[in-house]
Structure formats: C-alpha cells, structure tokens
Amino acid sequence: ADAAMYASKKAGRNRYTYYDGIPKLDSDRYYQLARQLPAAIAQEQLVLHFQPKVRLEDCRIVGLEALVRWQHPQYGLIYPGDFIALAEEHGHIEALGDWVMQACCRQIAAWRMQGLDTVPVAFNVSPLQLKDSAFPSRMATYLKHYGVRASDIQVEITESCLVEPVGLAARVLHQLQQMGVSIGLDDFGTGFSSLSQIRALPINTIKLDKSFVNELRSSKEAGVLVTSIITLAHNLKMQVVAEGVELMDQLVYLKTAGCDVAQGYFLSRPVPLAQTEALLKQGILEPA
Ligand code: C2E
Ligand code: MG
Ligand code: MG
Ligand code: MG
C-alpha cells in the first residue's frame, strides 16, 4: 500500500514537472500545495465545474456532475488529479469534501432562486469520507440549511470505497439512501467488485468506466461486456451511465445497447458556472 501511495504521489509530481517544465519545483510544489490547501479551502479558492449527464433516449440533460478545481493564485487552475490524493494523504480530504458538499447545495439553491429548472447534482466522495459516520448528518444539515431536497443530490463513490471491511461505508450509504440521496458507483469495471457483490448495497446507478467506452471501437469483446453489464444492471434495477464518450459511434453503440445516460467530451466537457447555466436553460444537448 505504501508503495502504491508513493507511486501515485510520484506520478502526481511528474505530471507537474511535465506541465510546467521546471523539474526543480517537483516535490517542493507537492508539499507547498499540501501546506496551502487548508487555507485555500477556507478562502474559497476551490471552484466547481459541471459536466452534464445526457439521457440517450431524448438528449435531455438529466443531471450534472460537480468536479472540483483549485483556482490557485500562482499556478492557475489545478485539476483534481493533482490535489485529491494529496488532500487524502495530508488529512484535508474531509474539509475538502465538506466544501464540495456544501457548494453543491448552495449552487442548487442559487439556481432555484434564479428560477432555473435544475437537475440532480452529483458529487464525488473519497473512500475516507465514507468511513466518517457523521457524513450523512452533515449532508442533512446542508440540505436543510439551503432548502435543497435529498433527491436533488447524488453521491458518486468508487469501488475502492467498498473494500473490506465494507460495514462502515455500507452503513453510511444506507443512511444516505434512507434520506433519499441516490448513490452512483463510479468507474465501474476498473475495480474488483462484480454486480452480484454490490447488489446488497444501496446503489442506484453504475457508471461504466471510460476505458470500456474507449475500447468499444477496437474490441468486439468490449461491446459484449458493455451490453451484458447493462442488461445485468437493469435486472438489478440499476441505471447505467456511460462516462468518457468522445465519439459519435460510441454514443450510437451505447444507445443501441440500452444504456440510459451518457457523459463525455462528445456531449460536453465539464464547464464553469456561466456555461453550466446556459446548458440548464437549453435543457437539451444535441451531439455536435
Ligand atoms: P470521475 O468522477 O470519474 O470524473 C470523470 C473525469 O473524467 C473528470 O476529470 C472529467 O473531466 C473527465 N472526463 C469527462 N468526460 C471525458 C471524456 O469524454 N474523455 C476523457 N478522457 N475524460 C473525460 P477531472 O475533473 O479531472 O476529475 C478526475 C477525478 O477526480 C474524478 O473522476 C474524481 O474521481 C475526482 N474528483 C473530482 N472532483 C472531486 C471531488 O469533489 N471530490 C473527490 N473526492 N474527488 C473528486
Ligand atoms: Mg465521478
Ligand atoms: Mg467516473
Ligand atoms: Mg473516472
């Protein structure tokens, strides 16, 4: 586990090096960001971008996924791939996750005030957050404070939330479900769980990982796999969202295979607030 953590840290740093071409700053930058993150959260340097989820039947926008970015005063927009792991390793993920949860509720309330027709907003949670038994009550507090319904919120978890012992995470998930918050299983297919293993958990939606979508073009087997996952998920009363749709033929394949909802650059990239509002007004997203 230590080796894996080190490897991911290292990959994160290398990415920085690659982007800014200043190898010297490498690990300095990592620790600098780790040190700065708590104040950045408090000073609202985090921002949400939103990516629409589109129903394949009629191209309606039926949801949004909130994706966090760090508007760094010195380094510009930093993507979650470069600070989520760091937040987890340095004990800041709870504060970060809490900010995201609150910002989603606040945003939904603001859209309502503007008279916009809103759609459910999903946010991503780290496995560490699901181990916190106070998570559901904080969610409830924000919902109440902002006057937002639980059905306006979806939580996206990953299979790594479900590694043994599943007990604690399962309890949190059941509490969220009881409140009416729906649960999506992100990046499905990349981990080790099968649909039969997760059927006991309160999961409403599975999100087919983009690696499957990506392979649809080159591999017949990927298509067979995707089709059977969709069928099985439907039999278990789960909805299927495909992520990472970049091409028209992927969209067509998924629609034919009975997939419910799609997300991806082909439909829309994650966009900042103003563009999100324009998308909500539009309501429908015809592929380009
Ligand atoms: P994810 O939840 O699986 O989100 C999908 C990621 O794929 C996003 O990257 C999105 O911009 C990107 N994406 C969307 N459509 C396409 C496509 O068609 N092609 C390709 N190649 N990529 C696409 P992003 O925003 O950089 O986020 C990366 C990951 O960071 C997320 O993966 C999620 O696991 C994590 N993350 C984002 N926001 C939060 C957050 O608020 N809290 C936590 N704990 N994690 C977050
Ligand atoms: Mg997600
Ligand atoms: Mg995903
Ligand atoms: Mg993913």
mmCIF file of C-alpha atoms and ligand atoms in Angstrom:
data_model
loop_
_atom_site.group_PDB
_atom_site.id
_atom_site.type_symbol
_atom_site.label_atom_id
_atom_site.label_comp_id
_atom_site.label_asym_id
_atom_site.label_seq_id
_atom_site.Cartn_x
_atom_site.Cartn_y
_atom_site.Cartn_z
ATOM 1 C CA ALA A 1 0.000 0.000 0.000
ATOM 2 C CA ASP A 2 2.877 2.324 0.823
ATOM 3 C CA ALA A 3 4.487 1.575 -2.496
ATOM 4 C CA ALA A 4 1.254 2.334 -4.311
ATOM 5 C CA MET A 5 0.848 5.584 -2.432
ATOM 6 C CA TYR A 6 4.402 6.549 -3.222
ATOM 7 C CA ALA A 7 3.906 5.680 -6.870
ATOM 8 C CA SER A 8 0.778 7.795 -7.119
ATOM 9 C CA LYS A 9 2.445 10.696 -5.368
ATOM 10 C CA LYS A 10 5.340 10.394 -7.713
ATOM 11 C CA ALA A 11 3.054 10.292 -10.745
ATOM 12 C CA GLY A 12 1.321 13.411 -9.475
ATOM 13 C CA ARG A 13 4.582 15.250 -9.160
ATOM 14 C CA ASN A 14 5.811 14.104 -12.507
ATOM 15 C CA ARG A 15 2.691 15.473 -14.071
ATOM 16 C CA TYR A 16 3.524 18.845 -12.657
ATOM 17 C CA THR A 17 7.025 18.650 -13.956
ATOM 18 C CA TYR A 18 5.659 17.750 -17.330
ATOM 19 C CA TYR A 19 3.245 20.679 -17.432
ATOM 20 C CA ASP A 20 5.440 23.481 -16.218
ATOM 21 C CA GLY A 21 8.808 22.088 -17.238
ATOM 22 C CA ILE A 22 10.504 23.131 -14.023
ATOM 23 C CA PRO A 23 11.766 19.845 -12.613
ATOM 24 C CA LYS A 24 13.343 21.555 -9.630
ATOM 25 C CA LEU A 25 9.966 22.542 -8.176
ATOM 26 C CA ASP A 26 8.796 18.960 -8.328
ATOM 27 C CA SER A 27 8.449 17.742 -4.774
ATOM 28 C CA ASP A 28 8.657 21.262 -3.345
ATOM 29 C CA ARG A 29 5.479 22.046 -5.221
ATOM 30 C CA TYR A 30 3.746 18.964 -3.841
ATOM 31 C CA TYR A 31 4.458 19.930 -0.234
ATOM 32 C CA GLN A 32 3.718 23.560 -0.905
ATOM 33 C CA LEU A 33 0.277 22.646 -2.240
ATOM 34 C CA ALA A 34 -0.331 20.325 0.700
ATOM 35 C CA ARG A 35 0.517 23.162 3.076
ATOM 36 C CA GLN A 36 -1.622 25.683 1.219
ATOM 37 C CA LEU A 37 -4.720 23.542 0.770
ATOM 38 C CA PRO A 38 -6.471 24.219 4.112
ATOM 39 C CA ALA A 39 -6.287 27.989 3.652
ATOM 40 C CA ALA A 40 -7.284 27.606 0.003
ATOM 41 C CA ILE A 41 -10.446 25.796 1.075
ATOM 42 C CA ALA A 42 -11.240 28.449 3.680
ATOM 43 C CA GLN A 43 -10.591 31.279 1.210
ATOM 44 C CA GLU A 44 -12.837 29.751 -1.435
ATOM 45 C CA GLN A 45 -10.090 29.108 -3.948
ATOM 46 C CA LEU A 46 -11.871 25.888 -4.868
ATOM 47 C CA VAL A 47 -14.418 26.060 -7.678
ATOM 48 C CA LEU A 48 -16.850 23.601 -9.144
ATOM 49 C CA HIS A 49 -17.124 22.862 -12.813
ATOM 50 C CA PHE A 50 -20.077 20.835 -14.017
ATOM 51 C CA GLN A 51 -20.394 18.167 -16.672
ATOM 52 C CA PRO A 52 -23.884 17.322 -17.940
ATOM 53 C CA LYS A 53 -25.318 13.826 -17.983
ATOM 54 C CA VAL A 54 -27.465 13.270 -21.025
ATOM 55 C CA ARG A 55 -30.348 10.805 -21.382
ATOM 56 C CA LEU A 56 -29.763 8.839 -24.574
ATOM 57 C CA GLU A 57 -33.435 8.492 -25.424
ATOM 58 C CA ASP A 58 -34.015 12.207 -25.998
ATOM 59 C CA CYS A 59 -30.699 14.015 -25.371
ATOM 60 C CA ARG A 60 -32.159 15.771 -22.313
ATOM 61 C CA ILE A 61 -29.762 16.894 -19.627
ATOM 62 C CA VAL A 62 -30.895 14.810 -16.669
ATOM 63 C CA GLY A 63 -28.058 15.507 -14.273
ATOM 64 C CA LEU A 64 -24.826 17.333 -13.610
ATOM 65 C CA GLU A 65 -21.598 16.068 -12.109
ATOM 66 C CA ALA A 66 -19.728 18.579 -9.970
ATOM 67 C CA LEU A 67 -15.958 18.353 -10.453
ATOM 68 C CA VAL A 68 -13.712 20.340 -8.168
ATOM 69 C CA ARG A 69 -10.839 22.544 -9.353
ATOM 70 C CA TRP A 70 -8.385 24.680 -7.415
ATOM 71 C CA GLN A 71 -8.039 28.214 -8.695
ATOM 72 C CA HIS A 72 -4.512 28.725 -7.423
ATOM 73 C CA PRO A 73 -3.361 32.357 -7.224
ATOM 74 C CA GLN A 74 0.077 31.434 -8.511
ATOM 75 C CA TYR A 75 -0.342 28.283 -10.601
ATOM 76 C CA GLY A 76 -3.745 28.839 -12.173
ATOM 77 C CA LEU A 77 -6.409 26.155 -12.452
ATOM 78 C CA ILE A 78 -5.299 22.885 -10.876
ATOM 79 C CA TYR A 79 -7.218 19.673 -11.622
ATOM 80 C CA PRO A 80 -8.311 17.115 -9.023
ATOM 81 C CA GLY A 81 -5.829 14.556 -10.313
ATOM 82 C CA ASP A 82 -3.179 16.823 -8.821
ATOM 83 C CA PHE A 83 -4.656 17.515 -5.403
ATOM 84 C CA ILE A 84 -7.216 14.912 -4.309
ATOM 85 C CA ALA A 85 -4.590 12.294 -3.440
ATOM 86 C CA LEU A 86 -2.580 14.987 -1.717
ATOM 87 C CA ALA A 87 -5.636 16.023 0.307
ATOM 88 C CA GLU A 88 -6.195 12.397 1.289
ATOM 89 C CA GLU A 89 -2.595 11.880 2.318
ATOM 90 C CA HIS A 90 -2.382 15.076 4.352
ATOM 91 C CA GLY A 91 -5.662 14.814 6.232
ATOM 92 C CA HIS A 92 -7.505 17.539 4.299
ATOM 93 C CA ILE A 93 -9.996 15.426 2.405
ATOM 94 C CA GLU A 94 -12.729 15.833 4.987
ATOM 95 C CA ALA A 95 -12.564 19.630 4.771
ATOM 96 C CA LEU A 96 -12.372 19.476 1.003
ATOM 97 C CA GLY A 97 -15.252 17.019 0.746
ATOM 98 C CA ASP A 98 -17.321 19.110 3.093
ATOM 99 C CA TRP A 99 -16.713 22.200 0.988
ATOM 100 C CA VAL A 100 -17.815 20.335 -2.146
ATOM 101 C CA MET A 101 -20.950 19.030 -0.453
ATOM 102 C CA GLN A 102 -21.888 22.477 0.781
ATOM 103 C CA ALA A 103 -21.039 24.190 -2.504
ATOM 104 C CA CYS A 104 -23.327 21.796 -4.395
ATOM 105 C CA CYS A 105 -26.264 22.537 -2.081
ATOM 106 C CA ARG A 106 -25.565 26.261 -2.221
ATOM 107 C CA GLN A 107 -25.448 26.161 -6.013
ATOM 108 C CA ILE A 108 -28.685 24.242 -6.386
ATOM 109 C CA ALA A 109 -30.383 26.753 -4.065
ATOM 110 C CA ALA A 110 -28.963 29.671 -6.068
ATOM 111 C CA TRP A 111 -30.242 28.190 -9.337
ATOM 112 C CA ARG A 112 -33.694 27.762 -7.820
ATOM 113 C CA MET A 113 -33.649 31.417 -6.736
ATOM 114 C CA GLN A 114 -32.851 32.396 -10.312
ATOM 115 C CA GLY A 115 -35.817 30.370 -11.471
ATOM 116 C CA LEU A 116 -33.693 27.864 -13.371
ATOM 117 C CA ASP A 117 -35.001 24.346 -13.859
ATOM 118 C CA THR A 118 -32.421 22.304 -12.028
ATOM 119 C CA VAL A 119 -31.415 18.679 -12.396
ATOM 120 C CA PRO A 120 -29.847 16.446 -9.743
ATOM 121 C CA VAL A 121 -26.220 17.286 -8.999
ATOM 122 C CA ALA A 122 -23.735 14.509 -8.275
ATOM 123 C CA PHE A 123 -20.541 14.981 -6.364
ATOM 124 C CA ASN A 124 -17.615 12.622 -5.883
ATOM 125 C CA VAL A 125 -16.622 11.354 -2.481
ATOM 126 C CA SER A 126 -13.378 9.833 -1.348
ATOM 127 C CA PRO A 127 -13.355 6.436 0.398
ATOM 128 C CA LEU A 128 -12.104 8.201 3.535
ATOM 129 C CA GLN A 129 -15.266 10.309 3.692
ATOM 130 C CA LEU A 130 -17.464 7.211 3.705
ATOM 131 C CA LYS A 131 -15.648 5.940 6.779
ATOM 132 C CA ASP A 132 -16.871 9.017 8.638
ATOM 133 C CA SER A 133 -20.122 8.160 10.384
ATOM 134 C CA ALA A 134 -21.036 11.883 10.599
ATOM 135 C CA PHE A 135 -21.185 12.175 6.792
ATOM 136 C CA PRO A 136 -24.968 11.622 6.469
ATOM 137 C CA SER A 137 -25.821 14.077 9.239
ATOM 138 C CA ARG A 138 -23.624 16.771 7.659
ATOM 139 C CA MET A 139 -25.345 16.126 4.366
ATOM 140 C CA ALA A 140 -28.708 16.513 6.103
ATOM 141 C CA THR A 141 -27.594 19.762 7.725
ATOM 142 C CA TYR A 142 -26.613 21.330 4.387
ATOM 143 C CA LEU A 143 -29.784 20.122 2.683
ATOM 144 C CA LYS A 144 -31.845 21.738 5.394
ATOM 145 C CA HIS A 145 -29.794 24.929 5.530
ATOM 146 C CA TYR A 146 -30.089 25.519 1.786
ATOM 147 C CA GLY A 147 -33.588 24.144 1.438
ATOM 148 C CA VAL A 148 -32.499 21.511 -1.039
ATOM 149 C CA ARG A 149 -34.217 18.143 -1.438
ATOM 150 C CA ALA A 150 -32.208 14.956 -0.973
ATOM 151 C CA SER A 151 -33.410 13.843 -4.400
ATOM 152 C CA ASP A 152 -31.501 16.795 -5.894
ATOM 153 C CA ILE A 153 -28.238 15.232 -4.755
ATOM 154 C CA GLN A 154 -26.337 12.196 -5.893
ATOM 155 C CA VAL A 155 -23.174 10.842 -4.389
ATOM 156 C CA GLU A 156 -20.575 9.126 -6.599
ATOM 157 C CA ILE A 157 -18.470 6.535 -4.868
ATOM 158 C CA THR A 158 -15.817 4.235 -6.280
ATOM 159 C CA GLU A 159 -15.254 0.558 -5.768
ATOM 160 C CA SER A 160 -12.339 1.397 -3.500
ATOM 161 C CA CYS A 161 -14.972 2.637 -1.034
ATOM 162 C CA LEU A 162 -16.208 -0.915 -0.859
ATOM 163 C CA VAL A 163 -13.075 -2.823 0.080
ATOM 164 C CA GLU A 164 -13.245 -4.858 3.282
ATOM 165 C CA PRO A 165 -14.490 -4.170 5.819
ATOM 166 C CA VAL A 166 -17.469 -2.808 3.925
ATOM 167 C CA GLY A 167 -19.513 -2.396 7.115
ATOM 168 C CA LEU A 168 -18.890 1.237 7.904
ATOM 169 C CA ALA A 169 -19.225 2.508 4.342
ATOM 170 C CA ALA A 170 -22.338 0.381 3.861
ATOM 171 C CA ARG A 171 -23.944 1.969 6.907
ATOM 172 C CA VAL A 172 -23.249 5.450 5.639
ATOM 173 C CA LEU A 173 -24.647 4.509 2.225
ATOM 174 C CA HIS A 174 -27.812 3.053 3.735
ATOM 175 C CA GLN A 175 -28.332 6.209 5.774
ATOM 176 C CA LEU A 176 -27.907 8.373 2.689
ATOM 177 C CA GLN A 177 -30.367 6.197 0.831
ATOM 178 C CA GLN A 178 -32.866 6.473 3.647
ATOM 179 C CA MET A 179 -32.598 10.241 3.410
ATOM 180 C CA GLY A 180 -33.342 9.986 -0.306
ATOM 181 C CA VAL A 181 -29.851 10.718 -1.679
ATOM 182 C CA SER A 182 -29.084 8.441 -4.590
ATOM 183 C CA ILE A 183 -25.786 6.635 -4.961
ATOM 184 C CA GLY A 184 -23.759 6.108 -8.109
ATOM 185 C CA LEU A 185 -20.874 3.660 -8.418
ATOM 186 C CA ASP A 186 -18.191 5.469 -10.409
ATOM 187 C CA ASP A 187 -15.600 3.969 -12.753
ATOM 188 C CA PHE A 188 -17.413 0.651 -12.683
ATOM 189 C CA GLY A 189 -15.377 -2.197 -14.097
ATOM 190 C CA THR A 190 -11.962 -0.949 -13.071
ATOM 191 C CA GLY A 191 -12.062 -2.483 -9.597
ATOM 192 C CA PHE A 192 -12.693 -5.958 -8.387
ATOM 193 C CA SER A 193 -16.333 -5.892 -7.500
ATOM 194 C CA SER A 194 -18.950 -7.605 -9.585
ATOM 195 C CA LEU A 195 -22.545 -6.577 -9.834
ATOM 196 C CA SER A 196 -23.505 -9.630 -7.812
ATOM 197 C CA GLN A 197 -21.260 -8.474 -4.969
ATOM 198 C CA ILE A 198 -22.678 -4.990 -4.858
ATOM 199 C CA ARG A 199 -26.328 -5.907 -5.254
ATOM 200 C CA ALA A 200 -26.813 -5.821 -1.486
ATOM 201 C CA LEU A 201 -25.642 -2.203 -1.359
ATOM 202 C CA PRO A 202 -27.964 0.731 -2.000
ATOM 203 C CA ILE A 203 -26.565 1.612 -5.401
ATOM 204 C CA ASN A 204 -28.935 3.296 -7.840
ATOM 205 C CA THR A 205 -26.621 3.867 -10.750
ATOM 206 C CA ILE A 206 -23.469 2.383 -12.125
ATOM 207 C CA LYS A 207 -21.128 4.491 -14.186
ATOM 208 C CA LEU A 208 -19.378 2.395 -16.794
ATOM 209 C CA ASP A 209 -15.748 3.368 -16.763
ATOM 210 C CA LYS A 210 -14.439 5.304 -19.737
ATOM 211 C CA SER A 211 -11.901 2.575 -20.503
ATOM 212 C CA PHE A 212 -14.768 0.323 -21.664
ATOM 213 C CA VAL A 213 -16.279 3.070 -23.756
ATOM 214 C CA ASN A 214 -12.876 3.733 -25.223
ATOM 215 C CA GLU A 215 -12.432 0.107 -26.264
ATOM 216 C CA LEU A 216 -15.809 -0.171 -27.957
ATOM 217 C CA ARG A 217 -14.282 0.820 -31.229
ATOM 218 C CA SER A 218 -11.405 -1.639 -31.284
ATOM 219 C CA SER A 219 -12.713 -4.650 -29.448
ATOM 220 C CA LYS A 220 -15.784 -6.807 -30.044
ATOM 221 C CA GLU A 221 -15.346 -8.249 -26.554
ATOM 222 C CA ALA A 222 -15.652 -4.789 -25.012
ATOM 223 C CA GLY A 223 -19.010 -4.427 -26.741
ATOM 224 C CA VAL A 224 -20.213 -7.785 -25.458
ATOM 225 C CA LEU A 225 -19.075 -6.890 -21.965
ATOM 226 C CA VAL A 226 -20.764 -3.499 -22.024
ATOM 227 C CA THR A 227 -24.008 -4.999 -23.287
ATOM 228 C CA SER A 228 -24.049 -7.668 -20.599
ATOM 229 C CA ILE A 229 -23.228 -5.211 -17.825
ATOM 230 C CA ILE A 230 -26.123 -3.026 -18.957
ATOM 231 C CA THR A 231 -28.531 -5.978 -19.022
ATOM 232 C CA LEU A 232 -27.422 -7.225 -15.625
ATOM 233 C CA ALA A 233 -27.583 -3.748 -14.087
ATOM 234 C CA HIS A 234 -31.114 -3.276 -15.409
ATOM 235 C CA ASN A 235 -32.140 -6.632 -13.979
ATOM 236 C CA LEU A 236 -30.822 -5.418 -10.628
ATOM 237 C CA LYS A 237 -32.870 -2.213 -11.064
ATOM 238 C CA MET A 238 -29.828 -0.016 -11.512
ATOM 239 C CA GLN A 239 -29.474 2.734 -14.048
ATOM 240 C CA VAL A 240 -26.415 2.809 -16.321
ATOM 241 C CA VAL A 241 -24.409 5.921 -17.146
ATOM 242 C CA ALA A 242 -21.533 5.648 -19.620
ATOM 243 C CA GLU A 243 -18.645 8.014 -18.963
ATOM 244 C CA GLY A 244 -15.962 9.230 -21.324
ATOM 245 C CA VAL A 245 -17.997 9.251 -24.529
ATOM 246 C CA GLU A 246 -15.801 11.011 -27.058
ATOM 247 C CA LEU A 247 -17.160 9.778 -30.377
ATOM 248 C CA MET A 248 -20.467 9.561 -32.196
ATOM 249 C CA ASP A 249 -20.177 5.822 -32.835
ATOM 250 C CA GLN A 250 -19.651 5.153 -29.127
ATOM 251 C CA LEU A 251 -22.840 7.066 -28.410
ATOM 252 C CA VAL A 252 -24.743 5.116 -31.048
ATOM 253 C CA TYR A 253 -23.432 1.801 -29.755
ATOM 254 C CA LEU A 254 -24.374 2.641 -26.168
ATOM 255 C CA LYS A 255 -27.842 3.749 -27.128
ATOM 256 C CA THR A 256 -28.436 0.562 -29.077
ATOM 257 C CA ALA A 257 -27.133 -1.480 -26.140
ATOM 258 C CA GLY A 258 -29.789 0.104 -23.921
ATOM 259 C CA CYS A 259 -27.541 2.371 -21.881
ATOM 260 C CA ASP A 260 -29.607 5.039 -20.120
ATOM 261 C CA VAL A 261 -27.379 8.075 -19.822
ATOM 262 C CA ALA A 262 -24.066 9.275 -21.238
ATOM 263 C CA GLN A 263 -21.409 11.748 -20.298
ATOM 264 C CA GLY A 264 -18.307 12.747 -22.191
ATOM 265 C CA TYR A 265 -16.411 15.292 -24.224
ATOM 266 C CA PHE A 266 -18.503 14.433 -27.283
ATOM 267 C CA LEU A 267 -21.537 15.820 -25.480
ATOM 268 C CA SER A 268 -19.878 18.428 -23.291
ATOM 269 C CA ARG A 269 -16.701 18.921 -21.322
ATOM 270 C CA PRO A 270 -17.020 19.924 -17.686
ATOM 271 C CA VAL A 271 -17.753 23.669 -17.831
ATOM 272 C CA PRO A 272 -17.643 26.609 -15.412
ATOM 273 C CA LEU A 273 -20.706 28.115 -13.800
ATOM 274 C CA ALA A 274 -21.837 30.527 -16.514
ATOM 275 C CA GLN A 275 -21.741 27.852 -19.192
ATOM 276 C CA THR A 276 -23.493 25.404 -16.877
ATOM 277 C CA GLU A 277 -26.339 27.847 -16.504
ATOM 278 C CA ALA A 278 -26.568 28.222 -20.260
ATOM 279 C CA LEU A 279 -26.759 24.427 -20.560
ATOM 280 C CA LEU A 280 -29.506 24.242 -17.942
ATOM 281 C CA LYS A 281 -31.522 26.840 -19.839
ATOM 282 C CA GLN A 282 -31.036 24.894 -23.036
ATOM 283 C CA GLY A 283 -32.114 21.646 -21.368
ATOM 284 C CA ILE A 284 -31.220 19.514 -24.362
ATOM 285 C CA LEU A 285 -27.793 18.645 -25.660
ATOM 286 C CA GLU A 286 -27.734 17.590 -29.262
ATOM 287 C CA PRO A 287 -24.379 15.994 -30.023
ATOM 288 C CA ALA A 288 -22.252 18.317 -32.142
HETATM 289 P P1 C2E B 1 -14.551 10.925 -12.207
HETATM 290 O O1 C2E B 1 -15.505 11.186 -11.109
HETATM 291 O O2 C2E B 1 -14.582 9.597 -12.829
HETATM 292 O O3 C2E B 1 -14.829 12.088 -13.262
HETATM 293 C C1 C2E B 1 -14.608 11.959 -14.640
HETATM 294 C C2 C2E B 1 -13.332 12.595 -15.087
HETATM 295 O O4 C2E B 1 -13.160 12.341 -16.486
HETATM 296 C C3 C2E B 1 -13.277 14.114 -14.946
HETATM 297 O O5 C2E B 1 -11.925 14.516 -14.767
HETATM 298 C C4 C2E B 1 -13.777 14.557 -16.323
HETATM 299 O O6 C2E B 1 -13.343 15.851 -16.686
HETATM 300 C C5 C2E B 1 -13.147 13.532 -17.211
HETATM 301 N N1 C2E B 1 -13.908 13.322 -18.448
HETATM 302 C C6 C2E B 1 -15.209 13.605 -18.679
HETATM 303 N N2 C2E B 1 -15.565 13.266 -19.958
HETATM 304 C C7 C2E B 1 -14.451 12.759 -20.533
HETATM 305 C C8 C2E B 1 -14.159 12.241 -21.849
HETATM 306 O O7 C2E B 1 -15.002 12.169 -22.733
HETATM 307 N N3 C2E B 1 -12.886 11.817 -22.053
HETATM 308 C C9 C2E B 1 -11.929 11.867 -21.095
HETATM 309 N N4 C2E B 1 -10.699 11.430 -21.410
HETATM 310 N N5 C2E B 1 -12.166 12.356 -19.850
HETATM 311 C C10 C2E B 1 -13.405 12.786 -19.570
HETATM 312 P P2 C2E B 1 -11.484 15.523 -13.604
HETATM 313 O O8 C2E B 1 -12.470 16.626 -13.441
HETATM 314 O O9 C2E B 1 -10.050 15.851 -13.811
HETATM 315 O O10 C2E B 1 -11.639 14.611 -12.303
HETATM 316 C C11 C2E B 1 -10.862 13.472 -12.127
HETATM 317 C C12 C2E B 1 -11.293 12.673 -10.933
HETATM 318 O O11 C2E B 1 -11.065 13.434 -9.736
HETATM 319 C C13 C2E B 1 -12.770 12.343 -10.900
HETATM 320 O O12 C2E B 1 -13.035 11.215 -11.711
HETATM 321 C C14 C2E B 1 -12.978 12.069 -9.433
HETATM 322 O O13 C2E B 1 -12.578 10.763 -9.097
HETATM 323 C C15 C2E B 1 -12.006 13.035 -8.780
HETATM 324 N N6 C2E B 1 -12.756 14.218 -8.293
HETATM 325 C C16 C2E B 1 -13.233 15.287 -8.967
HETATM 326 N N7 C2E B 1 -13.879 16.144 -8.148
HETATM 327 C C17 C2E B 1 -13.820 15.592 -6.916
HETATM 328 C C18 C2E B 1 -14.325 15.971 -5.620
HETATM 329 O O14 C2E B 1 -15.014 16.993 -5.456
HETATM 330 N N8 C2E B 1 -14.037 15.134 -4.556
HETATM 331 C C19 C2E B 1 -13.336 13.972 -4.720
HETATM 332 N N9 C2E B 1 -13.084 13.211 -3.639
HETATM 333 N N10 C2E B 1 -12.868 13.577 -5.916
HETATM 334 C C20 C2E B 1 -13.107 14.364 -6.993
HETATM 335 MG MG MG B 2 -17.478 10.872 -10.805
HETATM 336 MG MG MG B 3 -16.045 8.388 -13.294
HETATM 337 MG MG MG B 4 -13.284 8.093 -13.895
#
